[in-house]
C-alpha cells in the first residue's frame, strides 16, 4: 500500500531524514514516535506529498508520487490521502457538514451525493446534531472528529495524522483514538499517526521509532524491545 525506499531530506546543512525504508499494509494503524526534531513531521509530510524528498522513492497505491507534477499531486492527495493535523484546520466560515463536503466538491462529486456521504460520516462520528454548526461553535473533540470525517470523505487509502489528539483533553483524546480503531475494524482504514501519546502508540498495530533521521525500531507492541 505504502512503500518507501531510501528517503533522504535535508534543510540546508541539517540532514533530517537519512535513509528511510518503510512498508505499510492496508488496514494497519501505524504510529510514528520519537523525540522532538527527529523528523516525524517531515516524514509524514513527504509520505503525504506535501514536501519532496531529496532522494528515494514513495509508492502509494502503486503510484510513484515523487515524479508527479504539481497539478497531479493535488489531485492525487485529494483522491488517495486524508489528513488530520493537531489543530483541526477547519474553514471557520463554513459549517461542519460543509467542511466535511469540501474535498468531495473539489473532486467533482455531485453536491447531493457529497452531502449524503458527509451526513453518513457525521452520523458515524455521533455528530449529526452538530452538522450545521460552525467550527467556533464546536468543542475541541467535536472539531477533531469533523476533521476526521473530512479526511474520510473521498475514501482515502490512508489517513495521515500529525499529533491528532495533541490539543485534546484525556476524555476527547481517548474517544478520538477509539474512533481510529473503529474505522480500522469496520472499514479497513489505514492510518499513519505521528504521536507523542504513549497510550496511543502502545495500542497501534506497529510503532515506528524515529531518531536522528533514521528508523531505530519498528515493532509490534507484543514484540517490545528496549531502545
Ligand atoms: N522547513 C524547514 N526548514 C528548515 N528546517 C526545518 C524545516 N522543517 C523542519 N525543519 C527542522 O527539521 C528537523 C525535524 O523537524 P520535524 O518537524 O520533522 O520534527 P518532529 O520529529 O516532527 O518534531 P516535533 O515532535 O517537535 O513535532 C527539526 O530540527 C526542524 O527544526
Ligand atoms: Mg512534528
PDB file of C-alpha atoms and ligand atoms in Angstrom:
ATOM      1  CA  UNK A   1       0.000   0.000   0.000  1.00  0.00           C
ATOM      2  CA  UNK A   2       2.726   2.421   1.060  1.00  0.00           C
ATOM      3  CA  UNK A   3       6.238   1.550   0.058  1.00  0.00           C
ATOM      4  CA  UNK A   4       9.060   3.931   0.856  1.00  0.00           C
ATOM      5  CA  UNK A   5      12.674   3.370  -0.056  1.00  0.00           C
ATOM      6  CA  UNK A   6      15.803   5.344   0.726  1.00  0.00           C
ATOM      7  CA  UNK A   7      14.159   8.637   1.635  1.00  0.00           C
ATOM      8  CA  UNK A   8      16.580  11.422   2.496  1.00  0.00           C
ATOM      9  CA  UNK A   9      15.795  15.041   3.244  1.00  0.00           C
ATOM     10  CA  UNK A  10      17.925  17.994   4.312  1.00  0.00           C
ATOM     11  CA  UNK A  11      17.061  21.538   5.240  1.00  0.00           C
ATOM     12  CA  UNK A  12      20.245  23.453   4.432  1.00  0.00           C
ATOM     13  CA  UNK A  13      23.095  21.694   6.215  1.00  0.00           C
ATOM     14  CA  UNK A  14      20.725  19.792   8.534  1.00  0.00           C
ATOM     15  CA  UNK A  15      20.041  16.278   7.296  1.00  0.00           C
ATOM     16  CA  UNK A  16      16.651  15.460   8.818  1.00  0.00           C
ATOM     17  CA  UNK A  17      15.987  12.079   7.145  1.00  0.00           C
ATOM     18  CA  UNK A  18      18.987   9.874   6.479  1.00  0.00           C
ATOM     19  CA  UNK A  19      17.561   6.942   4.532  1.00  0.00           C
ATOM     20  CA  UNK A  20      14.091   5.762   5.475  1.00  0.00           C
ATOM     21  CA  UNK A  21      12.675   2.435   4.239  1.00  0.00           C
ATOM     22  CA  UNK A  22       9.126   1.648   5.244  1.00  0.00           C
ATOM     23  CA  UNK A  23       6.327  -0.613   4.108  1.00  0.00           C
ATOM     24  CA  UNK A  24       2.786  -0.170   5.397  1.00  0.00           C
ATOM     25  CA  UNK A  25      -0.040  -2.591   4.620  1.00  0.00           C
ATOM     26  CA  UNK A  26      -3.705  -1.825   4.111  1.00  0.00           C
ATOM     27  CA  UNK A  27      -5.685  -1.798   7.348  1.00  0.00           C
ATOM     28  CA  UNK A  28      -2.665  -1.171   9.558  1.00  0.00           C
ATOM     29  CA  UNK A  29      -2.686   1.519  12.216  1.00  0.00           C
ATOM     30  CA  UNK A  30       0.929   2.602  12.448  1.00  0.00           C
ATOM     31  CA  UNK A  31       2.290   5.131  14.910  1.00  0.00           C
ATOM     32  CA  UNK A  32       5.476   7.130  14.406  1.00  0.00           C
ATOM     33  CA  UNK A  33       7.162   8.219  17.616  1.00  0.00           C
ATOM     34  CA  UNK A  34      10.457   9.804  18.568  1.00  0.00           C
ATOM     35  CA  UNK A  35      11.978  12.865  20.190  1.00  0.00           C
ATOM     36  CA  UNK A  36      11.185  16.395  19.079  1.00  0.00           C
ATOM     37  CA  UNK A  37      13.147  17.225  15.939  1.00  0.00           C
ATOM     38  CA  UNK A  38      13.581  13.548  14.988  1.00  0.00           C
ATOM     39  CA  UNK A  39      11.956  14.178  11.598  1.00  0.00           C
ATOM     40  CA  UNK A  40       8.471  12.721  12.238  1.00  0.00           C
ATOM     41  CA  UNK A  41       6.505  15.574  10.700  1.00  0.00           C
ATOM     42  CA  UNK A  42       8.966  15.813   7.825  1.00  0.00           C
ATOM     43  CA  UNK A  43       8.489  12.110   7.064  1.00  0.00           C
ATOM     44  CA  UNK A  44       4.699  12.371   7.274  1.00  0.00           C
ATOM     45  CA  UNK A  45       4.687  15.420   5.002  1.00  0.00           C
ATOM     46  CA  UNK A  46       6.823  13.543   2.485  1.00  0.00           C
ATOM     47  CA  UNK A  47       4.526  10.488   2.594  1.00  0.00           C
ATOM     48  CA  UNK A  48       1.643  12.949   2.141  1.00  0.00           C
ATOM     49  CA  UNK A  49       3.369  14.592  -0.882  1.00  0.00           C
ATOM     50  CA  UNK A  50       3.232  17.953   0.900  1.00  0.00           C
ATOM     51  CA  UNK A  51       7.025  18.024   0.773  1.00  0.00           C
ATOM     52  CA  UNK A  52       9.526  16.414  -1.596  1.00  0.00           C
ATOM     53  CA  UNK A  53      12.400  14.167  -0.541  1.00  0.00           C
ATOM     54  CA  UNK A  54      15.935  14.855  -1.821  1.00  0.00           C
ATOM     55  CA  UNK A  55      16.197  11.227  -2.884  1.00  0.00           C
ATOM     56  CA  UNK A  56      14.346   7.953  -2.609  1.00  0.00           C
ATOM     57  CA  UNK A  57      11.027   6.637  -3.818  1.00  0.00           C
ATOM     58  CA  UNK A  58       7.499   6.702  -2.418  1.00  0.00           C
ATOM     59  CA  UNK A  59       4.827   4.428  -3.804  1.00  0.00           C
ATOM     60  CA  UNK A  60       1.271   4.876  -2.591  1.00  0.00           C
ATOM     61  CA  UNK A  61      -1.392   2.641  -4.167  1.00  0.00           C
ATOM     62  CA  UNK A  62       1.160   1.598  -6.767  1.00  0.00           C
ATOM     63  CA  UNK A  63       1.774   5.204  -7.844  1.00  0.00           C
ATOM     64  CA  UNK A  64       5.265   6.701  -7.606  1.00  0.00           C
ATOM     65  CA  UNK A  65       4.445  10.111  -6.198  1.00  0.00           C
ATOM     66  CA  UNK A  66       7.867  11.722  -6.341  1.00  0.00           C
ATOM     67  CA  UNK A  67       7.540  12.047 -10.147  1.00  0.00           C
ATOM     68  CA  UNK A  68       4.105  13.689 -10.254  1.00  0.00           C
ATOM     69  CA  UNK A  69       3.629  17.288 -11.410  1.00  0.00           C
ATOM     70  CA  UNK A  70       2.161  19.892  -9.041  1.00  0.00           C
ATOM     71  CA  UNK A  71      -1.349  19.584 -10.512  1.00  0.00           C
ATOM     72  CA  UNK A  72      -1.265  15.806 -10.490  1.00  0.00           C
ATOM     73  CA  UNK A  73      -0.097  15.900  -6.871  1.00  0.00           C
ATOM     74  CA  UNK A  74      -3.098  17.934  -5.668  1.00  0.00           C
ATOM     75  CA  UNK A  75      -5.372  15.533  -7.493  1.00  0.00           C
ATOM     76  CA  UNK A  76      -3.506  12.579  -6.014  1.00  0.00           C
ATOM     77  CA  UNK A  77      -3.804  13.966  -2.469  1.00  0.00           C
ATOM     78  CA  UNK A  78      -7.490  14.690  -2.921  1.00  0.00           C
ATOM     79  CA  UNK A  79      -8.252  11.170  -4.131  1.00  0.00           C
ATOM     80  CA  UNK A  80      -5.850   8.960  -2.190  1.00  0.00           C
ATOM     81  CA  UNK A  81      -4.952  10.688   1.080  1.00  0.00           C
ATOM     82  CA  UNK A  82      -6.727  12.093   4.115  1.00  0.00           C
ATOM     83  CA  UNK A  83      -5.046  14.475   6.533  1.00  0.00           C
ATOM     84  CA  UNK A  84      -5.683  15.220  10.199  1.00  0.00           C
ATOM     85  CA  UNK A  85      -3.491  17.781  11.942  1.00  0.00           C
ATOM     86  CA  UNK A  86      -3.038  18.791  15.592  1.00  0.00           C
ATOM     87  CA  UNK A  87      -5.260  21.804  15.084  1.00  0.00           C
ATOM     88  CA  UNK A  88      -8.323  20.884  13.095  1.00  0.00           C
ATOM     89  CA  UNK A  89      -7.762  23.434  10.282  1.00  0.00           C
ATOM     90  CA  UNK A  90     -11.461  23.574   9.524  1.00  0.00           C
ATOM     91  CA  UNK A  91     -12.614  26.566   7.487  1.00  0.00           C
ATOM     92  CA  UNK A  92     -14.213  28.918  10.048  1.00  0.00           C
ATOM     93  CA  UNK A  93     -16.835  30.408   7.730  1.00  0.00           C
ATOM     94  CA  UNK A  94     -18.306  27.019   6.788  1.00  0.00           C
ATOM     95  CA  UNK A  95     -20.477  24.671   8.835  1.00  0.00           C
ATOM     96  CA  UNK A  96     -19.278  21.252   9.979  1.00  0.00           C
ATOM     97  CA  UNK A  97     -21.064  19.477   7.140  1.00  0.00           C
ATOM     98  CA  UNK A  98     -19.768  21.946   4.540  1.00  0.00           C
ATOM     99  CA  UNK A  99     -16.229  21.405   5.809  1.00  0.00           C
ATOM    100  CA  UNK A 100     -16.667  17.649   5.500  1.00  0.00           C
ATOM    101  CA  UNK A 101     -18.088  18.002   1.978  1.00  0.00           C
ATOM    102  CA  UNK A 102     -15.266  20.265   0.741  1.00  0.00           C
ATOM    103  CA  UNK A 103     -12.826  17.601  -0.534  1.00  0.00           C
ATOM    104  CA  UNK A 104     -15.707  15.879  -2.344  1.00  0.00           C
ATOM    105  CA  UNK A 105     -16.673  19.166  -4.058  1.00  0.00           C
ATOM    106  CA  UNK A 106     -13.075  19.585  -5.137  1.00  0.00           C
ATOM    107  CA  UNK A 107     -13.114  16.038  -6.529  1.00  0.00           C
ATOM    108  CA  UNK A 108     -16.188  16.919  -8.606  1.00  0.00           C
ATOM    109  CA  UNK A 109     -18.669  14.764  -6.700  1.00  0.00           C
ATOM    110  CA  UNK A 110     -22.270  15.926  -7.154  1.00  0.00           C
ATOM    111  CA  UNK A 111     -23.379  18.141  -4.207  1.00  0.00           C
ATOM    112  CA  UNK A 112     -26.292  15.880  -3.321  1.00  0.00           C
ATOM    113  CA  UNK A 113     -24.034  12.831  -3.202  1.00  0.00           C
ATOM    114  CA  UNK A 114     -21.358  14.699  -1.228  1.00  0.00           C
ATOM    115  CA  UNK A 115     -23.941  15.876   1.305  1.00  0.00           C
ATOM    116  CA  UNK A 116     -25.338  12.362   1.756  1.00  0.00           C
ATOM    117  CA  UNK A 117     -21.846  10.949   2.350  1.00  0.00           C
ATOM    118  CA  UNK A 118     -20.984  13.785   4.752  1.00  0.00           C
ATOM    119  CA  UNK A 119     -24.211  13.183   6.696  1.00  0.00           C
ATOM    120  CA  UNK A 120     -23.374   9.493   6.930  1.00  0.00           C
ATOM    121  CA  UNK A 121     -19.881  10.235   8.226  1.00  0.00           C
ATOM    122  CA  UNK A 122     -21.055  12.798  10.754  1.00  0.00           C
ATOM    123  CA  UNK A 123     -23.636  10.305  11.936  1.00  0.00           C
ATOM    124  CA  UNK A 124     -20.886   7.714  12.391  1.00  0.00           C
ATOM    125  CA  UNK A 125     -18.939  10.288  14.440  1.00  0.00           C
ATOM    126  CA  UNK A 126     -22.013  10.929  16.614  1.00  0.00           C
ATOM    127  CA  UNK A 127     -22.180  14.491  15.299  1.00  0.00           C
ATOM    128  CA  UNK A 128     -25.458  14.581  13.361  1.00  0.00           C
ATOM    129  CA  UNK A 129     -26.877  17.266  15.627  1.00  0.00           C
ATOM    130  CA  UNK A 130     -23.785  19.468  15.231  1.00  0.00           C
ATOM    131  CA  UNK A 131     -23.722  19.345  11.409  1.00  0.00           C
ATOM    132  CA  UNK A 132     -24.932  22.888  10.791  1.00  0.00           C
ATOM    133  CA  UNK A 133     -22.718  24.494  13.403  1.00  0.00           C
ATOM    134  CA  UNK A 134     -19.571  26.400  12.505  1.00  0.00           C
ATOM    135  CA  UNK A 135     -16.212  25.364  13.996  1.00  0.00           C
ATOM    136  CA  UNK A 136     -16.249  28.078  16.683  1.00  0.00           C
ATOM    137  CA  UNK A 137     -19.494  26.581  17.998  1.00  0.00           C
ATOM    138  CA  UNK A 138     -17.958  23.113  18.401  1.00  0.00           C
ATOM    139  CA  UNK A 139     -15.833  21.663  21.191  1.00  0.00           C
ATOM    140  CA  UNK A 140     -12.216  20.654  20.559  1.00  0.00           C
ATOM    141  CA  UNK A 141     -13.126  16.968  20.393  1.00  0.00           C
ATOM    142  CA  UNK A 142     -16.021  17.649  18.021  1.00  0.00           C
ATOM    143  CA  UNK A 143     -13.800  19.729  15.744  1.00  0.00           C
ATOM    144  CA  UNK A 144     -11.255  16.903  15.519  1.00  0.00           C
ATOM    145  CA  UNK A 145     -13.989  14.402  14.686  1.00  0.00           C
ATOM    146  CA  UNK A 146     -15.254  16.733  11.950  1.00  0.00           C
ATOM    147  CA  UNK A 147     -11.664  16.887  10.667  1.00  0.00           C
ATOM    148  CA  UNK A 148     -11.559  13.078  10.613  1.00  0.00           C
ATOM    149  CA  UNK A 149     -14.862  12.973   8.706  1.00  0.00           C
ATOM    150  CA  UNK A 150     -13.422  15.465   6.204  1.00  0.00           C
ATOM    151  CA  UNK A 151     -10.334  13.300   5.823  1.00  0.00           C
ATOM    152  CA  UNK A 152     -12.532  10.281   5.093  1.00  0.00           C
ATOM    153  CA  UNK A 153     -14.996  11.673   2.573  1.00  0.00           C
ATOM    154  CA  UNK A 154     -13.136  10.682  -0.582  1.00  0.00           C
ATOM    155  CA  UNK A 155     -12.410   7.160   0.738  1.00  0.00           C
ATOM    156  CA  UNK A 156      -8.660   7.713   1.076  1.00  0.00           C
ATOM    157  CA  UNK A 157      -6.270   4.781   1.050  1.00  0.00           C
ATOM    158  CA  UNK A 158      -4.582   6.163   4.107  1.00  0.00           C
ATOM    159  CA  UNK A 159      -5.180   8.825   6.725  1.00  0.00           C
ATOM    160  CA  UNK A 160      -2.045  10.686   7.752  1.00  0.00           C
ATOM    161  CA  UNK A 161      -2.347  12.289  11.151  1.00  0.00           C
ATOM    162  CA  UNK A 162       0.177  14.563  12.880  1.00  0.00           C
ATOM    163  CA  UNK A 163      -0.431  14.774  16.644  1.00  0.00           C
ATOM    164  CA  UNK A 164      -4.194  14.458  16.047  1.00  0.00           C
ATOM    165  CA  UNK A 165      -5.008  14.330  19.755  1.00  0.00           C
ATOM    166  CA  UNK A 166      -2.253  16.725  20.812  1.00  0.00           C
ATOM    167  CA  UNK A 167      -4.648  19.528  21.696  1.00  0.00           C
ATOM    168  CA  UNK A 168      -7.360  17.401  23.347  1.00  0.00           C
ATOM    169  CA  UNK A 169      -8.121  16.574  26.975  1.00  0.00           C
ATOM    170  CA  UNK A 170      -7.938  12.992  28.263  1.00  0.00           C
ATOM    171  CA  UNK A 171     -11.550  12.040  27.519  1.00  0.00           C
ATOM    172  CA  UNK A 172     -11.639  13.520  23.987  1.00  0.00           C
ATOM    173  CA  UNK A 173      -8.233  12.015  23.332  1.00  0.00           C
ATOM    174  CA  UNK A 174      -9.430   8.521  24.253  1.00  0.00           C
ATOM    175  CA  UNK A 175     -12.605   8.965  22.145  1.00  0.00           C
ATOM    176  CA  UNK A 176     -10.617  10.083  19.108  1.00  0.00           C
ATOM    177  CA  UNK A 177      -8.206   7.157  19.433  1.00  0.00           C
ATOM    178  CA  UNK A 178     -11.136   4.743  19.747  1.00  0.00           C
ATOM    179  CA  UNK A 179     -12.605   6.257  16.589  1.00  0.00           C
ATOM    180  CA  UNK A 180      -9.419   5.416  14.657  1.00  0.00           C
ATOM    181  CA  UNK A 181      -9.627   1.781  15.719  1.00  0.00           C
ATOM    182  CA  UNK A 182     -13.370   1.629  14.949  1.00  0.00           C
ATOM    183  CA  UNK A 183     -12.643   2.925  11.444  1.00  0.00           C
ATOM    184  CA  UNK A 184      -9.899   0.353  11.026  1.00  0.00           C
ATOM    185  CA  UNK A 185     -12.112  -2.500  12.280  1.00  0.00           C
ATOM    186  CA  UNK A 186     -15.237  -1.528  10.325  1.00  0.00           C
ATOM    187  CA  UNK A 187     -13.755  -0.218   7.076  1.00  0.00           C
ATOM    188  CA  UNK A 188     -10.172  -1.490   6.998  1.00  0.00           C
ATOM    189  CA  UNK A 189      -8.984   2.121   7.125  1.00  0.00           C
ATOM    190  CA  UNK A 190      -5.194   2.525   7.175  1.00  0.00           C
ATOM    191  CA  UNK A 191      -3.668   5.150   9.480  1.00  0.00           C
ATOM    192  CA  UNK A 192      -0.195   6.580   9.900  1.00  0.00           C
ATOM    193  CA  UNK A 193      -0.186   8.633  13.080  1.00  0.00           C
ATOM    194  CA  UNK A 194       2.637  10.781  14.442  1.00  0.00           C
ATOM    195  CA  UNK A 195       2.136  10.963  18.170  1.00  0.00           C
ATOM    196  CA  UNK A 196       3.758  11.765  21.495  1.00  0.00           C
ATOM    197  CA  UNK A 197       0.949   9.883  23.217  1.00  0.00           C
ATOM    198  CA  UNK A 198       2.359   6.668  24.644  1.00  0.00           C
ATOM    199  CA  UNK A 199      -1.057   5.169  25.302  1.00  0.00           C
ATOM    200  CA  UNK A 200      -1.989   5.557  21.652  1.00  0.00           C
ATOM    201  CA  UNK A 201       1.382   4.257  20.488  1.00  0.00           C
ATOM    202  CA  UNK A 202       1.013   1.079  22.531  1.00  0.00           C
ATOM    203  CA  UNK A 203      -2.477   0.488  21.079  1.00  0.00           C
ATOM    204  CA  UNK A 204      -1.390   0.743  17.446  1.00  0.00           C
ATOM    205  CA  UNK A 205      -0.515  -2.299  15.326  1.00  0.00           C
ATOM    206  CA  UNK A 206       3.053  -1.075  14.860  1.00  0.00           C
ATOM    207  CA  UNK A 207       5.204   1.622  16.347  1.00  0.00           C
ATOM    208  CA  UNK A 208       7.995   3.145  14.322  1.00  0.00           C
ATOM    209  CA  UNK A 209      10.675   4.843  16.371  1.00  0.00           C
ATOM    210  CA  UNK A 210      12.464   7.631  14.583  1.00  0.00           C
ATOM    211  CA  UNK A 211      15.661   9.100  15.932  1.00  0.00           C
ATOM    212  CA  UNK A 212      18.209  11.383  14.289  1.00  0.00           C
ATOM    213  CA  UNK A 213      16.635  10.811  10.888  1.00  0.00           C
ATOM    214  CA  UNK A 214      16.625   7.006  11.000  1.00  0.00           C
ATOM    215  CA  UNK A 215      14.151   4.298  11.976  1.00  0.00           C
ATOM    216  CA  UNK A 216      15.778   2.780  15.033  1.00  0.00           C
ATOM    217  CA  UNK A 217      12.971   0.386  15.825  1.00  0.00           C
ATOM    218  CA  UNK A 218       9.864  -0.905  14.031  1.00  0.00           C
ATOM    219  CA  UNK A 219       7.869  -3.080  16.365  1.00  0.00           C
ATOM    220  CA  UNK A 220       4.548  -4.586  17.213  1.00  0.00           C
ATOM    221  CA  UNK A 221       3.639  -3.949  20.860  1.00  0.00           C
ATOM    222  CA  UNK A 222       3.852  -7.679  21.595  1.00  0.00           C
ATOM    223  CA  UNK A 223       7.471  -7.695  20.457  1.00  0.00           C
ATOM    224  CA  UNK A 224       8.547  -4.797  22.632  1.00  0.00           C
ATOM    225  CA  UNK A 225      12.265  -4.248  22.652  1.00  0.00           C
ATOM    226  CA  UNK A 226      14.238  -1.689  24.531  1.00  0.00           C
ATOM    227  CA  UNK A 227      15.680   1.298  22.716  1.00  0.00           C
TER     228      UNK A 227
HETATM  229  N1  LIG B   1      11.066  23.935   6.505  1.00  0.00           N
HETATM  230  C1  LIG B   1      12.102  23.729   7.304  1.00  0.00           C
HETATM  231  N2  LIG B   1      13.220  24.455   7.193  1.00  0.00           N
HETATM  232  C2  LIG B   1      14.290  24.241   7.987  1.00  0.00           C
HETATM  233  N3  LIG B   1      14.334  23.318   8.960  1.00  0.00           N
HETATM  234  C3  LIG B   1      13.237  22.559   9.132  1.00  0.00           C
HETATM  235  C4  LIG B   1      12.073  22.721   8.329  1.00  0.00           C
HETATM  236  N4  LIG B   1      11.133  21.810   8.741  1.00  0.00           N
HETATM  237  C5  LIG B   1      11.693  21.145   9.763  1.00  0.00           C
HETATM  238  N5  LIG B   1      12.961  21.572   9.996  1.00  0.00           N
HETATM  239  C6  LIG B   1      13.886  21.022  11.006  1.00  0.00           C
HETATM  240  O1  LIG B   1      13.980  19.639  10.774  1.00  0.00           O
HETATM  241  C7  LIG B   1      14.040  18.905  11.996  1.00  0.00           C
HETATM  242  C8  LIG B   1      12.919  17.884  12.036  1.00  0.00           C
HETATM  243  O2  LIG B   1      11.681  18.550  12.084  1.00  0.00           O
HETATM  244  P1  LIG B   1      10.304  17.790  12.231  1.00  0.00           P
HETATM  245  O3  LIG B   1       9.245  18.841  12.216  1.00  0.00           O
HETATM  246  O4  LIG B   1      10.205  16.732  11.215  1.00  0.00           O
HETATM  247  O5  LIG B   1      10.445  17.147  13.677  1.00  0.00           O
HETATM  248  P2  LIG B   1       9.404  16.322  14.542  1.00  0.00           P
HETATM  249  O6  LIG B   1      10.002  14.993  14.791  1.00  0.00           O
HETATM  250  O7  LIG B   1       8.081  16.378  13.903  1.00  0.00           O
HETATM  251  O8  LIG B   1       9.411  17.138  15.918  1.00  0.00           O
HETATM  252  P3  LIG B   1       8.200  17.507  16.920  1.00  0.00           P
HETATM  253  O9  LIG B   1       7.979  16.277  17.758  1.00  0.00           O
HETATM  254  O10 LIG B   1       8.759  18.639  17.737  1.00  0.00           O
HETATM  255  O11 LIG B   1       6.999  17.904  16.113  1.00  0.00           O
HETATM  256  C9  LIG B   1      13.959  19.959  13.106  1.00  0.00           C
HETATM  257  O12 LIG B   1      15.250  20.203  13.555  1.00  0.00           O
HETATM  258  C10 LIG B   1      13.366  21.163  12.407  1.00  0.00           C
HETATM  259  O13 LIG B   1      13.784  22.343  13.005  1.00  0.00           O
HETATM  260 MG1  LIG B   2       6.239  17.265  14.392  1.00  0.00          MG
END
